[in-house]
Tab-separated table of C-alpha atoms in Angstrom:
chain	number	residue	atom	x	y	z
A	1	ARG	CA	15.504	8.792	14.869
A	2	THR	CA	12.833	8.073	17.509
A	3	ALA	CA	10.125	9.718	15.413
A	4	GLN	CA	11.121	7.651	12.390
A	5	VAL	CA	9.664	4.394	13.756
A	6	PRO	CA	6.029	5.598	14.111
A	7	CYS	CA	6.245	7.228	10.686
A	8	ASN	CA	7.439	3.957	9.155
A	9	ILE	CA	4.616	2.047	10.809
A	10	LEU	CA	1.994	4.516	9.595
A	11	THR	CA	3.425	4.551	6.092
A	12	SER	CA	3.461	0.754	5.825
A	13	GLY	CA	-0.080	0.602	7.200
A	14	ILE	CA	-1.371	3.084	4.647
A	15	LEU	CA	0.437	1.487	1.721
A	16	TRP	CA	-0.528	-2.079	2.600
A	17	GLY	CA	-4.076	-0.959	3.305
A	18	GLY	CA	-4.397	-1.011	-0.467
A	19	ALA	CA	-3.917	-4.786	-0.329
A	20	ARG	CA	-7.646	-5.016	0.233
A	21	ALA	CA	-8.237	-3.535	-3.212
A	22	CYS	CA	-5.726	-6.008	-4.676
A	23	ALA	CA	-7.554	-8.921	-3.059
A	24	VAL	CA	-10.832	-7.746	-4.590
A	25	ARG	CA	-9.208	-7.270	-7.992
A	26	LEU	CA	-7.617	-10.725	-7.866
A	27	LYS	CA	-10.991	-12.173	-6.810
A	28	ILE	CA	-9.704	-13.763	-3.597
A	29	ASP	CA	-12.867	-14.948	-1.924
A	30	HIS	CA	-11.417	-16.794	1.082
A	31	TYR	CA	-11.639	-14.421	4.031
A	32	ALA	CA	-8.642	-15.950	5.814
A	33	ALA	CA	-6.513	-15.253	2.736
A	34	ARG	CA	-7.700	-11.654	2.783
A	35	GLY	CA	-7.113	-11.080	6.479
A	36	PHE	CA	-3.703	-12.751	6.846
A	37	PRO	CA	-1.603	-10.317	4.748
A	38	LEU	CA	-3.477	-7.307	6.103
A	39	GLY	CA	-2.647	-8.191	9.694
A	40	LEU	CA	0.913	-9.162	8.832
A	41	ALA	CA	1.967	-6.083	6.909
A	42	SER	CA	-0.360	-3.209	7.662
A	43	HIS	CA	-0.927	-3.339	11.426
A	44	GLY	CA	-4.036	-1.577	12.792
A	45	ILE	CA	-4.999	0.077	9.539
A	46	GLY	CA	-5.087	-3.320	7.846
A	47	MET	CA	-7.189	-4.734	10.655
A	48	THR	CA	-9.693	-1.939	10.084
A	49	HIS	CA	-9.832	-2.855	6.416
A	50	ALA	CA	-10.225	-6.537	7.314
A	51	LEU	CA	-13.128	-5.706	9.628
A	52	ALA	CA	-14.806	-3.954	6.720
A	53	VAL	CA	-14.473	-7.188	4.702
A	54	SER	CA	-15.776	-9.679	7.285
A	55	PRO	CA	-15.370	-10.755	10.919
A	56	VAL	CA	-13.426	-13.824	9.770
A	57	ALA	CA	-10.891	-11.692	7.894
A	58	ASP	CA	-10.586	-9.467	10.977
A	59	ALA	CA	-9.956	-12.501	13.197
A	60	PHE	CA	-7.178	-13.729	10.929
A	61	ALA	CA	-5.693	-10.223	10.728
A	62	SER	CA	-5.741	-9.983	14.532
A	63	ILE	CA	-4.107	-13.385	15.038
A	64	THR	CA	-1.478	-12.628	12.404
A	65	MET	CA	-0.667	-9.238	13.910
A	66	ALA	CA	-0.256	-10.800	17.366
A	67	LEU	CA	1.966	-13.606	16.066
A	68	ASN	CA	4.036	-11.080	14.128
A	69	GLY	CA	4.545	-9.059	17.314
A	70	ILE	CA	5.595	-12.138	19.291
A	71	ALA	CA	8.009	-13.290	16.579
A	72	THR	CA	9.501	-9.812	16.287
A	73	SER	CA	10.016	-9.469	20.027
A	74	LEU	CA	11.804	-12.834	20.106
A	75	LEU	CA	13.891	-12.540	16.939
A	76	VAL	CA	15.094	-8.925	17.040
A	77	PRO	CA	17.089	-9.279	20.296
A	78	ALA	CA	18.623	-12.493	19.007
A	79	VAL	CA	19.691	-10.838	15.777
A	80	PHE	CA	21.147	-7.836	17.621
A	81	ASP	CA	23.178	-10.192	19.827
A	82	LEU	CA	24.821	-11.582	16.689
A	83	PHE	CA	26.226	-8.171	15.819
């Protein structure tokens, strides 16, 4: 069970790394709109893709990943206390 968590993180990073291709196909030109979902869903792999797009997209991916980590660390213990 312990090895399952890193595998899930890597899998989600690889799958959501394809979001960059979707953004190009949908012609999303705003770099913040490209970086936000990459940082939110695909962790470090998405940030690497965002850096390939632009420094602005990488900044938004970094901020989003940090905020996601903070929210997760605050919400998960609260949810586990409910059960």
